[in-house]
mmCIF file of C-alpha atoms and ligand atoms in Angstrom:
data_model
loop_
_atom_site.group_PDB
_atom_site.id
_atom_site.type_symbol
_atom_site.label_atom_id
_atom_site.label_comp_id
_atom_site.label_asym_id
_atom_site.label_seq_id
_atom_site.Cartn_x
_atom_site.Cartn_y
_atom_site.Cartn_z
ATOM 1 C CA MET A 22 -3.109 -6.209 28.362
ATOM 2 C CA GLY A 23 -2.017 -3.825 31.459
ATOM 3 C CA PRO A 24 -0.373 -0.784 31.768
ATOM 4 C CA GLU A 25 2.634 -1.977 32.462
ATOM 5 C CA GLU A 26 2.329 -4.202 29.418
ATOM 6 C CA GLU A 27 2.360 -1.798 27.010
ATOM 7 C CA ILE A 28 5.287 -0.889 24.477
ATOM 8 C CA LYS A 29 5.325 2.551 22.618
ATOM 9 C CA ILE A 30 5.516 1.571 19.276
ATOM 10 C CA LEU A 31 6.069 4.669 17.683
ATOM 11 C CA ASP A 32 6.250 8.095 19.260
ATOM 12 C CA ASP A 33 5.660 11.975 18.751
ATOM 13 C CA ILE A 34 5.722 11.586 14.999
ATOM 14 C CA CYS A 35 4.642 15.124 12.569
ATOM 15 C CA LEU A 36 4.785 13.691 9.295
ATOM 16 C CA THR A 37 3.246 15.489 6.491
ATOM 17 C CA LEU A 38 2.415 14.154 2.524
ATOM 18 C CA GLY A 39 1.385 16.540 0.188
ATOM 19 C CA GLU A 40 -0.985 14.942 -3.398
ATOM 20 C CA GLY A 41 0.882 13.234 -5.447
ATOM 21 C CA ASP A 42 4.367 13.484 -3.304
ATOM 22 C CA ASN A 43 6.570 9.753 -3.569
ATOM 23 C CA ALA A 44 7.799 8.760 -0.442
ATOM 24 C CA ALA A 45 9.917 5.567 1.671
ATOM 25 C CA ILE A 46 9.873 4.695 5.661
ATOM 26 C CA VAL A 47 13.142 2.830 5.959
ATOM 27 C CA GLY A 48 13.764 1.358 9.278
ATOM 28 C CA ALA A 49 15.412 -2.118 10.581
ATOM 29 C CA SER A 50 12.415 -5.160 11.142
ATOM 30 C CA GLY A 51 10.310 -4.663 14.646
ATOM 31 C CA SER A 52 10.950 -1.240 14.110
ATOM 32 C CA GLY A 53 7.318 -0.015 13.175
ATOM 33 C CA LYS A 54 6.802 0.220 9.943
ATOM 34 C CA THR A 55 3.885 -1.838 9.631
ATOM 35 C CA THR A 56 1.714 -0.360 12.352
ATOM 36 C CA LEU A 57 2.296 3.360 10.790
ATOM 37 C CA LEU A 58 1.849 2.457 7.307
ATOM 38 C CA GLY A 59 -0.915 0.901 8.681
ATOM 39 C CA LEU A 60 -2.139 4.508 10.789
ATOM 40 C CA LEU A 61 -1.649 5.954 8.424
ATOM 41 C CA ALA A 62 -4.148 4.488 5.542
ATOM 42 C CA GLY A 63 -6.725 4.227 8.205
ATOM 43 C CA LEU A 64 -6.100 0.304 9.192
ATOM 44 C CA ASP A 65 -5.193 1.344 12.677
ATOM 45 C CA LEU A 66 -5.908 3.544 15.390
ATOM 46 C CA PRO A 67 -3.476 5.799 16.886
ATOM 47 C CA THR A 68 -4.049 5.362 21.119
ATOM 48 C CA ARG A 69 -3.354 8.783 20.861
ATOM 49 C CA GLY A 70 -2.441 11.833 18.215
ATOM 50 C CA GLN A 71 -4.138 12.742 14.856
ATOM 51 C CA ILE A 72 -4.187 11.576 11.784
ATOM 52 C CA THR A 73 -5.825 12.903 8.707
ATOM 53 C CA LEU A 74 -6.224 11.878 5.092
ATOM 54 C CA ALA A 75 -8.083 13.787 1.857
ATOM 55 C CA GLY A 76 -9.027 16.111 4.382
ATOM 56 C CA GLN A 77 -10.482 13.472 7.266
ATOM 57 C CA ARG A 78 -9.307 13.406 10.356
ATOM 58 C CA LEU A 79 -8.629 9.225 10.882
ATOM 59 C CA ASP A 80 -8.713 9.674 14.468
ATOM 60 C CA THR A 81 -12.357 10.504 14.854
ATOM 61 C CA LEU A 82 -13.940 8.158 12.470
ATOM 62 C CA ASP A 83 -15.531 4.642 13.601
ATOM 63 C CA GLU A 84 -14.038 1.298 11.355
ATOM 64 C CA GLU A 85 -17.222 1.779 9.288
ATOM 65 C CA ALA A 86 -16.607 5.306 8.244
ATOM 66 C CA ARG A 87 -12.733 4.386 7.823
ATOM 67 C CA ALA A 88 -13.699 1.296 5.748
ATOM 68 C CA GLY A 89 -15.872 3.963 3.385
ATOM 69 C CA LEU A 90 -12.454 6.627 3.685
ATOM 70 C CA ARG A 91 -10.034 3.627 3.012
ATOM 71 C CA ALA A 92 -12.530 1.671 -0.214
ATOM 72 C CA HIS A 93 -12.617 5.236 -2.037
ATOM 73 C CA HIS A 94 -9.367 6.818 -1.093
ATOM 74 C CA VAL A 95 -6.891 4.922 -0.396
ATOM 75 C CA GLY A 96 -4.616 1.088 -2.076
ATOM 76 C CA PHE A 97 -3.094 -0.678 -0.009
ATOM 77 C CA VAL A 98 -0.517 -3.413 -1.123
ATOM 78 C CA PHE A 99 0.628 -6.015 1.417
ATOM 79 C CA GLN A 100 4.001 -7.739 0.775
ATOM 80 C CA ASN A 101 3.190 -10.784 0.507
ATOM 81 C CA PHE A 102 0.711 -10.416 -1.548
ATOM 82 C CA HIS A 103 -2.944 -11.235 1.024
ATOM 83 C CA LEU A 104 -4.530 -12.880 -2.445
ATOM 84 C CA LEU A 105 -7.748 -14.727 -1.734
ATOM 85 C CA PRO A 106 -6.733 -17.904 -3.412
ATOM 86 C CA SER A 107 -10.178 -19.167 -4.765
ATOM 87 C CA LEU A 108 -10.897 -16.414 -6.543
ATOM 88 C CA THR A 109 -9.006 -15.601 -10.549
ATOM 89 C CA ALA A 110 -6.675 -13.181 -11.254
ATOM 90 C CA GLU A 111 -9.715 -10.428 -12.232
ATOM 91 C CA GLU A 112 -11.770 -12.100 -9.604
ATOM 92 C CA ASN A 113 -9.152 -10.789 -7.179
ATOM 93 C CA VAL A 114 -9.032 -7.493 -8.642
ATOM 94 C CA ALA A 115 -12.614 -6.952 -9.228
ATOM 95 C CA LEU A 116 -13.051 -7.097 -5.613
ATOM 96 C CA PRO A 117 -13.031 -3.835 -4.250
ATOM 97 C CA LEU A 118 -14.754 -2.513 -7.032
ATOM 98 C CA GLU A 119 -18.021 -5.384 -6.144
ATOM 99 C CA LEU A 120 -17.914 -4.331 -2.357
ATOM 100 C CA THR A 121 -18.808 -0.170 -2.975
ATOM 101 C CA GLY A 122 -20.701 -1.356 -5.360
ATOM 102 C CA ARG A 123 -18.784 -0.180 -8.553
ATOM 103 C CA ASP A 124 -18.763 -3.181 -10.892
ATOM 104 C CA ASP A 125 -16.455 -2.148 -13.992
ATOM 105 C CA PRO A 126 -15.369 -5.208 -15.783
ATOM 106 C CA ALA A 127 -13.702 -2.741 -18.422
ATOM 107 C CA ARG A 128 -11.563 -1.197 -15.375
ATOM 108 C CA VAL A 129 -11.128 -4.695 -13.962
ATOM 109 C CA ARG A 130 -9.544 -5.398 -17.832
ATOM 110 C CA GLU A 131 -7.842 -1.819 -18.436
ATOM 111 C CA VAL A 132 -5.741 -1.955 -14.997
ATOM 112 C CA LEU A 133 -4.940 -6.167 -15.426
ATOM 113 C CA GLU A 134 -3.306 -5.479 -18.763
ATOM 114 C CA MET A 135 -1.645 -1.873 -17.377
ATOM 115 C CA VAL A 136 0.108 -5.014 -14.972
ATOM 116 C CA GLY A 137 0.319 -6.662 -17.623
ATOM 117 C CA LEU A 138 -1.272 -9.938 -16.677
ATOM 118 C CA SER A 139 -4.269 -9.844 -19.346
ATOM 119 C CA LYS A 140 -3.025 -13.740 -20.372
ATOM 120 C CA ARG A 141 -3.421 -14.843 -16.701
ATOM 121 C CA ARG A 142 -6.609 -13.079 -15.864
ATOM 122 C CA ARG A 143 -8.513 -16.874 -15.225
ATOM 123 C CA HIS A 144 -5.505 -18.091 -13.575
ATOM 124 C CA TYR A 145 -5.806 -18.731 -9.511
ATOM 125 C CA PRO A 146 -2.776 -16.646 -7.371
ATOM 126 C CA ARG A 147 -1.276 -20.479 -6.254
ATOM 127 C CA GLN A 148 -0.459 -20.925 -10.911
ATOM 128 C CA LEU A 149 1.247 -17.675 -11.197
ATOM 129 C CA SER A 150 4.738 -16.755 -9.656
ATOM 130 C CA GLY A 151 5.653 -14.326 -6.748
ATOM 131 C CA GLY A 152 6.193 -11.389 -9.544
ATOM 132 C CA GLU A 153 2.611 -12.279 -11.679
ATOM 133 C CA GLN A 154 1.147 -12.218 -8.015
ATOM 134 C CA GLN A 155 2.466 -8.817 -6.883
ATOM 135 C CA ARG A 156 1.184 -7.738 -10.592
ATOM 136 C CA VAL A 157 -2.365 -8.589 -9.202
ATOM 137 C CA ALA A 158 -1.901 -7.598 -5.744
ATOM 138 C CA LEU A 159 -1.393 -4.396 -7.141
ATOM 139 C CA ALA A 160 -3.890 -3.478 -9.909
ATOM 140 C CA ARG A 161 -6.275 -4.457 -6.894
ATOM 141 C CA ALA A 162 -5.326 -2.275 -5.141
ATOM 142 C CA TYR A 163 -5.371 0.353 -7.648
ATOM 143 C CA VAL A 164 -8.880 -0.502 -9.641
ATOM 144 C CA SER A 165 -10.775 1.951 -7.767
ATOM 145 C CA ARG A 166 -7.861 4.826 -8.416
ATOM 146 C CA PRO A 167 -7.475 5.587 -5.203
ATOM 147 C CA ARG A 168 -5.056 9.034 -4.333
ATOM 148 C CA ILE A 169 -3.030 6.840 -1.942
ATOM 149 C CA LEU A 170 -1.382 3.971 -2.579
ATOM 150 C CA PHE A 171 0.752 2.710 0.298
ATOM 151 C CA ALA A 172 3.282 -0.796 -0.323
ATOM 152 C CA ASP A 173 4.955 -2.394 2.633
ATOM 153 C CA GLU A 174 7.798 -3.889 1.410
ATOM 154 C CA PRO A 175 6.201 -4.653 -2.072
ATOM 155 C CA THR A 176 9.676 -6.046 -3.568
ATOM 156 C CA GLY A 177 10.148 -7.620 -0.156
ATOM 157 C CA SER A 178 8.919 -11.528 -1.704
ATOM 158 C CA LEU A 179 10.571 -10.898 -5.162
ATOM 159 C CA ASP A 180 14.250 -11.915 -6.824
ATOM 160 C CA HIS A 181 15.732 -8.434 -8.192
ATOM 161 C CA ASN A 182 14.488 -8.301 -11.440
ATOM 162 C CA THR A 183 10.792 -8.748 -10.504
ATOM 163 C CA GLY A 184 11.197 -6.763 -7.326
ATOM 164 C CA GLN A 185 12.646 -3.474 -10.445
ATOM 165 C CA ILE A 186 8.840 -4.429 -12.419
ATOM 166 C CA ILE A 187 7.243 -4.138 -9.604
ATOM 167 C CA GLY A 188 8.936 -0.135 -8.465
ATOM 168 C CA GLU A 189 8.559 0.119 -11.843
ATOM 169 C CA LEU A 190 5.050 -0.366 -11.765
ATOM 170 C CA LEU A 191 4.709 2.156 -8.714
ATOM 171 C CA PHE A 192 6.346 5.511 -9.804
ATOM 172 C CA GLU A 193 4.709 4.989 -13.116
ATOM 173 C CA LEU A 194 1.620 5.063 -11.072
ATOM 174 C CA ASN A 195 2.767 7.695 -9.427
ATOM 175 C CA ARG A 196 4.684 9.955 -11.991
ATOM 176 C CA ASN A 197 1.492 9.928 -14.556
ATOM 177 C CA ASN A 198 -1.253 9.189 -11.826
ATOM 178 C CA GLY A 199 -0.549 11.537 -10.115
ATOM 179 C CA THR A 200 -1.167 8.603 -7.238
ATOM 180 C CA THR A 201 0.607 9.366 -3.818
ATOM 181 C CA LEU A 202 2.268 6.873 -3.022
ATOM 182 C CA ILE A 203 4.199 5.753 0.108
ATOM 183 C CA LEU A 204 5.914 2.702 0.199
ATOM 184 C CA VAL A 205 8.332 0.608 3.233
ATOM 185 C CA THR A 206 10.697 -0.468 2.013
ATOM 186 C CA HIS A 207 14.436 -2.510 2.681
ATOM 187 C CA ASP A 208 15.123 -1.835 -0.821
ATOM 188 C CA SER A 209 17.966 1.282 -1.027
ATOM 189 C CA SER A 210 17.283 1.817 -5.052
ATOM 190 C CA LEU A 211 13.840 2.187 -4.801
ATOM 191 C CA ALA A 212 13.878 4.146 -1.548
ATOM 192 C CA HIS A 213 16.708 6.399 -3.220
ATOM 193 C CA ARG A 214 13.826 7.016 -6.176
ATOM 194 C CA CYS A 215 11.782 8.308 -3.515
ATOM 195 C CA GLN A 216 10.849 12.200 -3.064
ATOM 196 C CA GLN A 217 11.828 11.239 1.046
ATOM 197 C CA VAL A 218 12.969 9.221 2.648
ATOM 198 C CA PHE A 219 12.294 8.891 6.525
ATOM 199 C CA HIS A 220 13.826 6.290 8.409
ATOM 200 C CA LEU A 221 11.642 5.146 11.765
ATOM 201 C CA ASP A 222 14.153 3.889 14.501
ATOM 202 C CA GLY A 223 13.340 3.951 18.644
ATOM 203 C CA GLY A 224 9.712 4.577 17.581
ATOM 204 C CA ARG A 225 10.715 8.203 16.624
ATOM 205 C CA LEU A 226 11.091 9.195 12.714
ATOM 206 C CA HIS A 227 14.165 11.109 10.945
ATOM 207 C CA VAL A 228 13.644 12.107 7.525
ATOM 208 C CA MET A 229 16.993 10.811 6.029
ATOM 209 C CA ALA A 230 16.983 12.272 2.426
ATOM 210 C CA SER A 231 14.320 14.842 0.855
ATOM 211 C CA ALA A 232 14.581 16.545 -1.945
ATOM 212 C CA LEU A 233 11.926 18.565 -1.528
HETATM 213 N N1 ADP B 303 -0.918 -6.840 16.982
HETATM 214 C C1 ADP B 303 0.088 -6.499 17.612
HETATM 215 N N2 ADP B 303 -0.259 -6.826 18.909
HETATM 216 C C2 ADP B 303 0.852 -6.445 19.703
HETATM 217 N N3 ADP B 303 1.840 -5.527 19.471
HETATM 218 C C3 ADP B 303 2.355 -6.170 17.994
HETATM 219 C C4 ADP B 303 0.972 -6.075 16.818
HETATM 220 N N4 ADP B 303 1.841 -5.875 15.743
HETATM 221 C C5 ADP B 303 2.903 -5.407 15.576
HETATM 222 N N5 ADP B 303 3.148 -5.229 17.419
HETATM 223 C C6 ADP B 303 4.609 -5.220 17.377
HETATM 224 O O1 ADP B 303 4.662 -3.603 17.260
HETATM 225 C C7 ADP B 303 6.254 -3.548 17.072
HETATM 226 C C8 ADP B 303 6.808 -2.947 15.343
HETATM 227 O O2 ADP B 303 6.097 -3.797 15.110
HETATM 228 P P1 ADP B 303 5.817 -4.069 12.798
HETATM 229 O O3 ADP B 303 5.391 -2.611 12.627
HETATM 230 O O4 ADP B 303 5.460 -5.060 12.387
HETATM 231 O O5 ADP B 303 7.298 -3.135 12.397
HETATM 232 P P2 ADP B 303 8.082 -3.285 11.263
HETATM 233 O O6 ADP B 303 6.324 -3.244 10.452
HETATM 234 O O7 ADP B 303 9.043 -2.573 10.992
HETATM 235 O O8 ADP B 303 8.729 -5.461 11.422
HETATM 236 C C9 ADP B 303 7.054 -5.299 17.039
HETATM 237 O O9 ADP B 303 7.785 -5.115 18.041
HETATM 238 C C10 ADP B 303 5.806 -5.837 16.678
HETATM 239 O O10 ADP B 303 6.416 -7.412 17.613
HETATM 240 MG MG1 MG B 304 7.043 -4.463 8.856
#
């Protein structure tokens, strides 16, 4: 792509979150929320600028080093679950541990219990409802006890009540386990429960509310 076709998505963003904090990012569709989350989580690299995660400068690391950092510190919940269809619920949840040589069936059972899915652990994604699939996705994001949990519109494809249950689980992990929580959401009830709410508009991030 030539320089004349470059599109600036994020512009002059400065954001600091402390360990155990929770924050919401809101903004119109296409405003760059997913892009920002991907950068903060080390899934993408910025064209310019610095990103520090768990004391490490992400923008200076290569893909392999970023993957290692993600595997140890980051959990990511995608809007559309992103479960592997050929694996059962428990196999999906076990994956992050297996990929880092930390096989731990007891831990897998524990997180499935936390999200209330012990009885469905042998089921495949297609046999589960949207809310159940999102709970599996949350268990998978949390199984390796990440310090930071990112959730991109985690309730976006769920009905209101099911969304409330997922929201409750996210805040429980933040409150009880000190996991830093950063979520992108269109759900104002979820956003308003956060200590800080940021609005992304025109590539810039504005503080909408802060209880810090
Ligand atoms: N891989 C990509 N290549 C080019 N443009 C992209 C890519 N991903 C997203 N974009 C563009 O970046 C902008 C922000 O997208 P996104 O971060 O997905 O917004 P949001 O999550 O707020 O809806 C949009 O204009 C989108 O078209
Ligand atoms: Mg998005």
